[in-house]
CSV table of C-alpha atoms and ligand atoms in Angstrom, one decimal:
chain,number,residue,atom,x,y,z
A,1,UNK,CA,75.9,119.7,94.2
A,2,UNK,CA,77.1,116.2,95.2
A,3,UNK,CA,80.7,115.0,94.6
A,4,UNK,CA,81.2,111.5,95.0
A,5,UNK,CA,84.8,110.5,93.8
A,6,UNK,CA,85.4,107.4,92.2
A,7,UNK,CA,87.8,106.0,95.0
A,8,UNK,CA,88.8,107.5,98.7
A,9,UNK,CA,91.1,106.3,100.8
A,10,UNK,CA,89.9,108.7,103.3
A,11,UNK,CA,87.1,107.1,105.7
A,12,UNK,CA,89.3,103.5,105.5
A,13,UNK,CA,92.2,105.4,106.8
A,14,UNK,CA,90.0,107.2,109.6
A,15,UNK,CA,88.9,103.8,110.8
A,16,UNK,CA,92.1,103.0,111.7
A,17,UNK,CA,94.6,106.0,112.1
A,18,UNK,CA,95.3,105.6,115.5
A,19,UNK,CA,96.5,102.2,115.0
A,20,UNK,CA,98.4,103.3,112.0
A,21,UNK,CA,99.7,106.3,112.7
A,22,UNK,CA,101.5,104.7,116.4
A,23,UNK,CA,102.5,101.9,114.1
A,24,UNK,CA,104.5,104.1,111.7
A,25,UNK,CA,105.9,106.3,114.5
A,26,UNK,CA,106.8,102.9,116.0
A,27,UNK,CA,108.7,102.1,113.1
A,28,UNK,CA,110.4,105.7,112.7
A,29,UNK,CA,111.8,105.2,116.4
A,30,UNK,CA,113.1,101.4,115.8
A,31,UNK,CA,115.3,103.0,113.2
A,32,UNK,CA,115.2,100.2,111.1
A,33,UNK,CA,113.7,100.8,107.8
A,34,UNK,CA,114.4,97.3,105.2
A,35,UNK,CA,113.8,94.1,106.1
A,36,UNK,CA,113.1,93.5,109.8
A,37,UNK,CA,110.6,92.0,112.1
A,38,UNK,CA,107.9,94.0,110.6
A,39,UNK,CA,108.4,92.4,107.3
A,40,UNK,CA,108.4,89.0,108.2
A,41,UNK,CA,105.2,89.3,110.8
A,42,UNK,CA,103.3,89.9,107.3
A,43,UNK,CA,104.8,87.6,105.3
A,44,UNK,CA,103.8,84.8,108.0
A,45,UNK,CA,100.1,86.5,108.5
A,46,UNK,CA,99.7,87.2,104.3
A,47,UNK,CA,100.9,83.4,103.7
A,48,UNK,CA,98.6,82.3,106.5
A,49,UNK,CA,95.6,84.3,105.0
A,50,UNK,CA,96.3,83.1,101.5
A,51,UNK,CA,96.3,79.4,102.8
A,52,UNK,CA,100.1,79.1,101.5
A,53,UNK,CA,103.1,78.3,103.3
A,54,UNK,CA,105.3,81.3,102.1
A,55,UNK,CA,104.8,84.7,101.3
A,56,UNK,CA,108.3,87.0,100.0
A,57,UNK,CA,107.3,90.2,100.4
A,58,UNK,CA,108.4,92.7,97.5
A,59,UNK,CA,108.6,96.6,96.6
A,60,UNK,CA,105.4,96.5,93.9
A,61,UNK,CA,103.2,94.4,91.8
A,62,UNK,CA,105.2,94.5,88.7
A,63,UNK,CA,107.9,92.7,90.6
A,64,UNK,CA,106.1,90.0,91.9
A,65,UNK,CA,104.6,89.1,88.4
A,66,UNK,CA,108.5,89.4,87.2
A,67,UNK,CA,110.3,87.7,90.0
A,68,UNK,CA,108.1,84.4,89.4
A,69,UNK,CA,108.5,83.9,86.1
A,70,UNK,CA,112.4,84.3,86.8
A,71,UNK,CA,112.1,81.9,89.7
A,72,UNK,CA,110.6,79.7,87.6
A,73,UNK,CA,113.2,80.1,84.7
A,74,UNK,CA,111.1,81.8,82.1
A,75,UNK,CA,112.8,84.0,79.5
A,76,UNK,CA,113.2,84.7,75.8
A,77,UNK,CA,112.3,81.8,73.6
A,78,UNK,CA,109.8,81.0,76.1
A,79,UNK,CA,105.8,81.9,75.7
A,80,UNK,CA,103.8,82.7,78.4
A,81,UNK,CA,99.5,82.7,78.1
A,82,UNK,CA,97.6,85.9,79.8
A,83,UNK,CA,94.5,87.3,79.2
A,84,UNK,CA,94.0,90.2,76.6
A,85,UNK,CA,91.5,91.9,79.1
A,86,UNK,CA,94.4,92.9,81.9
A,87,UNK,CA,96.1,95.8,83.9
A,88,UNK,CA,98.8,96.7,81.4
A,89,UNK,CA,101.6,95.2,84.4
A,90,UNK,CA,100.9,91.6,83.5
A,91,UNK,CA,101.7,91.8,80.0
A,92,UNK,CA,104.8,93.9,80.5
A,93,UNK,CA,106.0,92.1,83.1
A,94,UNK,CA,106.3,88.9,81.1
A,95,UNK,CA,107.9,91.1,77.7
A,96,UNK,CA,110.8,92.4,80.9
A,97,UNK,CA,111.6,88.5,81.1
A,98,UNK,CA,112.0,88.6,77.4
A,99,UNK,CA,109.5,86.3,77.2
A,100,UNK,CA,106.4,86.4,74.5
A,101,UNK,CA,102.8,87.0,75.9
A,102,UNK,CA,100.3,84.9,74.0
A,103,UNK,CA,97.0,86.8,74.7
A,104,UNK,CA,93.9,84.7,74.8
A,105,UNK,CA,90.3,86.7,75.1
A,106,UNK,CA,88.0,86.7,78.1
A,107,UNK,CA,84.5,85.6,79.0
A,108,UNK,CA,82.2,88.3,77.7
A,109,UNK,CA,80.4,87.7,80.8
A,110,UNK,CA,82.8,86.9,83.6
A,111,UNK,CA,85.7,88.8,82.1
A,112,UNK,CA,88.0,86.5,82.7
A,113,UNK,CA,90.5,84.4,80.4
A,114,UNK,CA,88.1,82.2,78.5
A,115,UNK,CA,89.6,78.7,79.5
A,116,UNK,CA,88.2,77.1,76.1
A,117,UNK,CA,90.7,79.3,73.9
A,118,UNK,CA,93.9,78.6,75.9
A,119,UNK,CA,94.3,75.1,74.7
A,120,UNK,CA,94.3,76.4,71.2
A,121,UNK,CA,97.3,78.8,71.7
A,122,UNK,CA,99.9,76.2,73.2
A,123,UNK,CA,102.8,75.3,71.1
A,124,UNK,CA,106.2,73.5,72.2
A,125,UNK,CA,107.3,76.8,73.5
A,126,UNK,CA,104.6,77.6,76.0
A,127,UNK,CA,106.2,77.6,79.8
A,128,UNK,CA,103.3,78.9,81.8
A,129,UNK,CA,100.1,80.2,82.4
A,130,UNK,CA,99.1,83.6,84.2
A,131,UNK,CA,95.0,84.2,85.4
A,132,UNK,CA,94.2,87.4,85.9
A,133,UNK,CA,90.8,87.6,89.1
A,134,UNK,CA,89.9,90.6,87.3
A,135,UNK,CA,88.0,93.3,89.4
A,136,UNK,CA,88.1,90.6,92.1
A,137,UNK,CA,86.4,88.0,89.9
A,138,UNK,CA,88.3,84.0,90.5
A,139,UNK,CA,88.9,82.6,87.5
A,140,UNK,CA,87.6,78.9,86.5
A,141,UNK,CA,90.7,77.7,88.2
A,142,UNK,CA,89.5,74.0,88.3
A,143,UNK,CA,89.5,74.1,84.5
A,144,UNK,CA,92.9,76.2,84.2
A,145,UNK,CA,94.7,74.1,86.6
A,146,UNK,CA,94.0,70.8,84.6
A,147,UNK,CA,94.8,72.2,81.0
A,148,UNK,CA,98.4,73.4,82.7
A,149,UNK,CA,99.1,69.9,84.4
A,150,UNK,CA,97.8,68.1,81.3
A,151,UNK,CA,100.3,70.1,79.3
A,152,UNK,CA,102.9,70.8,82.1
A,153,UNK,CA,102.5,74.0,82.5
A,154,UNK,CA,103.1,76.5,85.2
A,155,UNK,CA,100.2,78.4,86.5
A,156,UNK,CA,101.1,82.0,88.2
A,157,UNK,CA,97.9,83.9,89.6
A,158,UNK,CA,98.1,87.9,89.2
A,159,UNK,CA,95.8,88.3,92.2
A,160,UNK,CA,96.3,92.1,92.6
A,161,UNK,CA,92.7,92.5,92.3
A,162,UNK,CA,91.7,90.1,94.5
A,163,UNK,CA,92.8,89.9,98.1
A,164,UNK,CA,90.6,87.7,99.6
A,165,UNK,CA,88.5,86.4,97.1
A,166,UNK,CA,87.3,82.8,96.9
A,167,UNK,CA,87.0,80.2,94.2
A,168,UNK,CA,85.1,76.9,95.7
A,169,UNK,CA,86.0,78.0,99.3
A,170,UNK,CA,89.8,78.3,98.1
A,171,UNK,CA,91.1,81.6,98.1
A,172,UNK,CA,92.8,82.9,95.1
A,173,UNK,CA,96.3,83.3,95.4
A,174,UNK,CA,97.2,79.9,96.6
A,175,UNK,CA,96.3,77.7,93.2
A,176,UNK,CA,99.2,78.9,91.2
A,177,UNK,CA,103.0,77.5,91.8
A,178,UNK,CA,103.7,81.3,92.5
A,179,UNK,CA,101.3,83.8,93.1
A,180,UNK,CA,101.9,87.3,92.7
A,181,UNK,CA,99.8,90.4,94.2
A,182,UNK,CA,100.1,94.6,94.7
A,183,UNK,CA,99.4,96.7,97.7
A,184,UNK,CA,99.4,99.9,95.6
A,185,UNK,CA,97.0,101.5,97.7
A,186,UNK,CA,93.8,101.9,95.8
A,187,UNK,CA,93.8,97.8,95.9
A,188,UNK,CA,91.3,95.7,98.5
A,189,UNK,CA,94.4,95.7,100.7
A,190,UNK,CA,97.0,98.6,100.0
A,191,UNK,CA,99.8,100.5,101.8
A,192,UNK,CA,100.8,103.6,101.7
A,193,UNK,CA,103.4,103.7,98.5
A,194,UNK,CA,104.5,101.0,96.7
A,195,UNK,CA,104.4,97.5,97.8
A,196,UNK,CA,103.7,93.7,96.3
A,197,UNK,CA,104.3,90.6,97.4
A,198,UNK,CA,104.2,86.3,96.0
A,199,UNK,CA,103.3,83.2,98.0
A,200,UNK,CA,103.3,79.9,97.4
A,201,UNK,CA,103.8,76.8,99.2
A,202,UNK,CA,107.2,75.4,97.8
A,203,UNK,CA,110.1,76.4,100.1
A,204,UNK,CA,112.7,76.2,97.6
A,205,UNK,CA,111.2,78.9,95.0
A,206,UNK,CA,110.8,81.0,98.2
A,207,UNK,CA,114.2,80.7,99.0
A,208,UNK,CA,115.5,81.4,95.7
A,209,UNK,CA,112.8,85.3,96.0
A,210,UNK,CA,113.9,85.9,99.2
A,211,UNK,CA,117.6,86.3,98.0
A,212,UNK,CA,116.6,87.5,95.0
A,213,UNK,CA,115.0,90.6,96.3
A,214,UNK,CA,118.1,91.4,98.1
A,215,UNK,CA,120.8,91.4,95.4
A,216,UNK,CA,121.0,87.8,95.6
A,217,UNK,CA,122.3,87.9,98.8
A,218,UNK,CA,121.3,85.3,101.5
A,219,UNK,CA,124.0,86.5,103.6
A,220,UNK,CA,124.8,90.4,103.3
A,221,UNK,CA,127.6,91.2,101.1
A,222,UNK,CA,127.2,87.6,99.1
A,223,UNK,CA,125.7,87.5,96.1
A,224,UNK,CA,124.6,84.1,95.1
A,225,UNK,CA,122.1,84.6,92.3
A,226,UNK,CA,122.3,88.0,89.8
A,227,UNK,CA,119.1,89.6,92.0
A,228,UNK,CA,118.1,93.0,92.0
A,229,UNK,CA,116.7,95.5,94.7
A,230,UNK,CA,112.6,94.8,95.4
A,231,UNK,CA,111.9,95.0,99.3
A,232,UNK,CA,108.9,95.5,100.6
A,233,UNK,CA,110.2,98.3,103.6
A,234,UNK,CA,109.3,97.9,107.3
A,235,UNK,CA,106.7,101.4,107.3
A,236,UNK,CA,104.4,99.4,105.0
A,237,UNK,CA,104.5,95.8,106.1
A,238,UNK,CA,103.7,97.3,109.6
A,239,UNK,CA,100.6,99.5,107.8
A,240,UNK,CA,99.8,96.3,106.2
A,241,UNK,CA,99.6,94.0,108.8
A,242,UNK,CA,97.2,96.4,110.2
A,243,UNK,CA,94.7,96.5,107.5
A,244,UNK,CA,94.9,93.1,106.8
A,245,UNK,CA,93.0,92.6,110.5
A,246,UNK,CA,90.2,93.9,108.3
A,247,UNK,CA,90.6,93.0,105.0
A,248,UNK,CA,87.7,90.3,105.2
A,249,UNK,CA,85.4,93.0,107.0
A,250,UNK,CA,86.0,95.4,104.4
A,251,UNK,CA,85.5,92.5,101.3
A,252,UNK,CA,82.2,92.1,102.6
A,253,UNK,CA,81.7,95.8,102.9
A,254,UNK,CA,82.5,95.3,99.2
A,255,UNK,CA,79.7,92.6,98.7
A,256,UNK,CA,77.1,94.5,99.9
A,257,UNK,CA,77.8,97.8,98.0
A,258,UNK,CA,78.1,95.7,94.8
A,259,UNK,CA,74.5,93.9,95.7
A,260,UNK,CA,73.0,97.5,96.9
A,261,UNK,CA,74.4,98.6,93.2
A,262,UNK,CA,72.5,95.2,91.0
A,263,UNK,CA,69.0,95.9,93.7
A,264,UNK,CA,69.1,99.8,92.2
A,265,UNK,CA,70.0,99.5,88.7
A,266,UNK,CA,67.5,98.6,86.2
A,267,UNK,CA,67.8,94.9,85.4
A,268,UNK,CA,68.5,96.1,82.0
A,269,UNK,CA,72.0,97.9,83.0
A,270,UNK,CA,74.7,94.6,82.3
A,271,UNK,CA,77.1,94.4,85.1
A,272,UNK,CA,80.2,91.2,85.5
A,273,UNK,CA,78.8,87.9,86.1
A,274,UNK,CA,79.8,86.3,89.8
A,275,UNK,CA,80.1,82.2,88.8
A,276,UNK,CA,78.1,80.5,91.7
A,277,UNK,CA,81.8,78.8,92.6
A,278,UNK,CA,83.3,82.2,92.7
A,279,UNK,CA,83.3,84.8,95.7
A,280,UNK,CA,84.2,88.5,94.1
A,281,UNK,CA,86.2,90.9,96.4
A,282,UNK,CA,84.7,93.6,93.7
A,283,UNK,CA,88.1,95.0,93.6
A,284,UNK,CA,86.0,97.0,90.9
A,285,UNK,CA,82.2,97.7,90.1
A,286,UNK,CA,81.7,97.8,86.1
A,287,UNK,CA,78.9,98.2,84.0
A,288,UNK,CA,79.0,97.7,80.2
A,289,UNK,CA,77.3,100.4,78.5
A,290,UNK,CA,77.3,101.0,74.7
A,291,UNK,CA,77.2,104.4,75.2
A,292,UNK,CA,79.6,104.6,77.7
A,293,UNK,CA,81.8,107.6,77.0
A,294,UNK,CA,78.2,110.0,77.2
A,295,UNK,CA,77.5,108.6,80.4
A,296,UNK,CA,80.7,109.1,81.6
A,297,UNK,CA,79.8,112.7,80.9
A,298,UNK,CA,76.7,112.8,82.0
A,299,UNK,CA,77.4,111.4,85.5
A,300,UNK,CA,80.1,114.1,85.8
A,301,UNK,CA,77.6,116.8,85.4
A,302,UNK,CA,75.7,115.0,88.5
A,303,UNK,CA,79.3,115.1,90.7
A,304,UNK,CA,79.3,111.7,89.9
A,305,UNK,CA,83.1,110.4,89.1
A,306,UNK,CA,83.7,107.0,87.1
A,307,UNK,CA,86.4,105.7,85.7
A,308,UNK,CA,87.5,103.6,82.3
A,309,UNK,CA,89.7,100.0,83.1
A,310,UNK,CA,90.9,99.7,80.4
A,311,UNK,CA,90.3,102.5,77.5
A,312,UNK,CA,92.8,101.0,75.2
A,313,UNK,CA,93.6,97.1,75.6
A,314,UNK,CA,97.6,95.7,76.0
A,315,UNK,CA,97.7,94.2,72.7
A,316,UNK,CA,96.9,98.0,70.8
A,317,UNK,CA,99.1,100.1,73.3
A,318,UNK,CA,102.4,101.2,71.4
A,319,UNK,CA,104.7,99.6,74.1
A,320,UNK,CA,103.4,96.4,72.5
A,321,UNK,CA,103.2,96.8,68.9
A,322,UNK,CA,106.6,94.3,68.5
A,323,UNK,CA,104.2,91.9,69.2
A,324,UNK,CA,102.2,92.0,66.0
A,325,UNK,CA,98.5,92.5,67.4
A,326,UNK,CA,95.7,94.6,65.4
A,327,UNK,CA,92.4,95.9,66.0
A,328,UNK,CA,89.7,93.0,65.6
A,329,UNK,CA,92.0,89.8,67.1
A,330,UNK,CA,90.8,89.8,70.4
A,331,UNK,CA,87.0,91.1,69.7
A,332,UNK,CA,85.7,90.9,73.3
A,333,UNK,CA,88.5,92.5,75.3
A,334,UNK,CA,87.8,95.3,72.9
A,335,UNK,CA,84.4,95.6,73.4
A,336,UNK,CA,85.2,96.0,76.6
A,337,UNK,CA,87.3,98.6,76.2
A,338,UNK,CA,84.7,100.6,74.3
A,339,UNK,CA,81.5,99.5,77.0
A,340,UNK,CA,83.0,99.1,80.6
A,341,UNK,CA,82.5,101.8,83.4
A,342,UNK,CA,83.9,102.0,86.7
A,343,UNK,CA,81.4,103.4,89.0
A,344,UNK,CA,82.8,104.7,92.8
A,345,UNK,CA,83.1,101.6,95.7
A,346,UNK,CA,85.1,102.1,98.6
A,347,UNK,CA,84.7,102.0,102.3
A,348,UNK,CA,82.8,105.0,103.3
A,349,UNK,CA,80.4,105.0,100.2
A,350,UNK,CA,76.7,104.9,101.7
A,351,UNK,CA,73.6,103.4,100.6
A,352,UNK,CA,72.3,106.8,99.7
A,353,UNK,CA,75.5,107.3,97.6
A,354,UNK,CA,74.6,104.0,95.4
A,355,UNK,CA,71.1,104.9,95.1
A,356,UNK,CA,71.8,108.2,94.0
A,357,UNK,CA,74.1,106.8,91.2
A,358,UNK,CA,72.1,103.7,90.3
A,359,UNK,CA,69.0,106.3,89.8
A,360,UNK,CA,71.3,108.2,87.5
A,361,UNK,CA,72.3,105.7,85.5
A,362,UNK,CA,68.7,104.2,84.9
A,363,UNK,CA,67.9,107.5,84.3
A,364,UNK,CA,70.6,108.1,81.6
A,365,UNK,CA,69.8,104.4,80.1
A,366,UNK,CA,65.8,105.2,79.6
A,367,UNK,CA,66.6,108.7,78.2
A,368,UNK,CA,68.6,106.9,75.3
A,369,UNK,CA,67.1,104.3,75.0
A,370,UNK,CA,69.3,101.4,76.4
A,371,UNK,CA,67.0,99.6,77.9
A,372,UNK,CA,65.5,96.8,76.2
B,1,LIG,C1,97.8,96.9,90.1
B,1,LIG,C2,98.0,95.7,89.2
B,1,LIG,C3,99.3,95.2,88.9
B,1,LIG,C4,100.5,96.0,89.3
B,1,LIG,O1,100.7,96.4,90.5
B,1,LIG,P1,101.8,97.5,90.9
B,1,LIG,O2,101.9,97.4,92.3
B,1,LIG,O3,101.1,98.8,90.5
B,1,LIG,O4,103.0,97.3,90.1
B,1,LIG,C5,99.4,94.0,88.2
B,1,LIG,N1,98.3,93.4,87.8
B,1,LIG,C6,97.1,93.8,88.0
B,1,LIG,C7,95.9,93.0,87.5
B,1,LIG,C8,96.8,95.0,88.7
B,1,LIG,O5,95.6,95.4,88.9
């Protein structure tokens, strides 16, 4: 029987292991582990990718959501707008600053924050705005950036998902003041452990990250600031400066598979609208499917792995209860958590490979009916 998992790192990796593997050993014999030249290669070639003219290089994604809203001052009092429809990290991140996440749905189409409801949900104590490119996705970023200068507030991108992607030729990750990103390795451009990283274009906030990654230390053994430990170590900013050579290669690997995956599908099975301004990395490939949890099962049976993002939204998980949501106030983020369905893309994943799962699917969809 087949067995096609959801997500391998396995034939990316082969591409490249020579380069990778005399790039760690490289870094094994420099003895020198936290931050060296390795480090600031990538943050010069991530900031030159992004189009910014900084990039602070940090241990995970988490941080980088967390370290710019404390660059930026936000803490508790202050309210911060994110979508519902998120990786849990975006909302947690801005709870750790003590600040309170005011959760506006997303486009039942696009999945992304639904600009129309933001203005709505400003008050006097609203500091900033986070966008979330889910599953690669831009966000309406012309429209977000003029309700935040209109009402003075900060925009931060949560581009995790979205390495590369494009919104009206601009690439995502360069529209917010601070922009914040993962290389968790399963991500369009990941490492191997833990890794994250912010850019942005004003030198001052960079300076201000850069010593408060380090203990708030600009010179070793001063603390200027009250910082913390989040470094992004020498072994991975080497690994990444190597795969980011073929990030843009492997996006449009991405492209295809996703357009193989809408020509083989029925025209009846619902899949996340692009925006003609918007170039999707497809960090992820979803289908919405009201019988999702059956075909989840049924496509196992075929060796056929999927996967659920996200089976219960941020606003009903426990760890957020203090904040007072309940079922039915953000309707389409939870209709998405009842329909959406990963299916596998990654490189390595043939045409034969999509067919095979698109037939499945339609076949699944006529059976019960789901087509109309
Ligand atoms: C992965 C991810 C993060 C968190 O990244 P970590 O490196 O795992 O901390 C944040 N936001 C989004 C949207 C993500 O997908």
């Amino acid at each position: 029987m087949k067995n096609i998992p959801f997500v391998s790192l396995e034939h990316q990796n082969a591409l490249i292991k020579k380069e990778l593997e005399a790039d760690i050993l490289d870094t094994v014999q420099s003895n020198y582990f936290i931050l060296g030249d390795k480090l600031k290669k990538f943050e010069t070639e991530y900031a030159a990718y992004s189009n910014t003219s900084q990039c602070i290089g940090v241990g995970n994604g988490f941080d980088a959501l967390k370290l710019s809203l404390l660059a930026l001052g936000i803490k508790k009092g202050d309210e911060v707008i994110a979508p519902a429809h998120t990786f849990i990290a975006t909302i947690l991140a801005i709870m750790d600053v003590g600040a309170t996440p005011i959760l506006v749905d997303v486009h039942p189409e696009t999945y992304t924050i639904d600009y129309h409801q933001v203005e709505a949900k400003i008050s006097t104590r609203t500091k900033a705005i986070i966008v979330v490119h889910i599953y690669g996705n831009p966000c309406e970023m012309d429209q977000i950036c003029s309700i935040a200068e209109k009402n003075d507030l900060f925009v931060i991108e949560d581009n995790a998902q979205a390495h590369g992607a494009l919104y009206k030729g601009q690439k995502t990750g360069s529209f917010g003041v601070l922009n914040a990103t993962s290389f968790y390795p399963a991500k369009n451009l990941g490492c191997f452990g833990d890794g994250g990283a912010i850019t942005t274009d004003q030198k001052a906030l960079q300076e201000y990250l850069l010593m408060y990654r380090n203990y708030g230390s600009s010179k070793k053994y001063f603390s200027d600031v009250s910082g913390c430990n989040s470094r992004l170590d020498e072994i991975q900013a080497g690994i990444l400066s190597i795969k980011l050579k073929y990030l843009d290669k492997w996006n449009s690997e991405r492209r295809k598979m996703a357009s193989e995956y809408k020509k083989y599908l029925d025209p009846g099975v619902k899949t996340q609208h692009i925006d003609t301004n918007s170039i999707s990395v497809y960090h992820l490939f979803t289908i919405e499917c009201d019988k999702r949890n059956e075909l989840q099962e049924f496509l196992i049976t075929e060796g056929i792995n999927t996967q659920i993002h996200y089976p219960v939204p941020p606003h009903l998980q426990k760890a957020c209860s203090k904040l007072g949501y309940k079922k039915g106030d953000l309707p389409i983020t939870e209709k998405l958590s009842n329909t959406l369905l990963s299916l596998p893309l990654y490189i390595g994943l043939t045409t034969l490979d999509i067919q095979f799962v698109s037939e499945k699917i339609n076949y699944f969809y006529k059976k019960n009916n789901l087509l109309d």
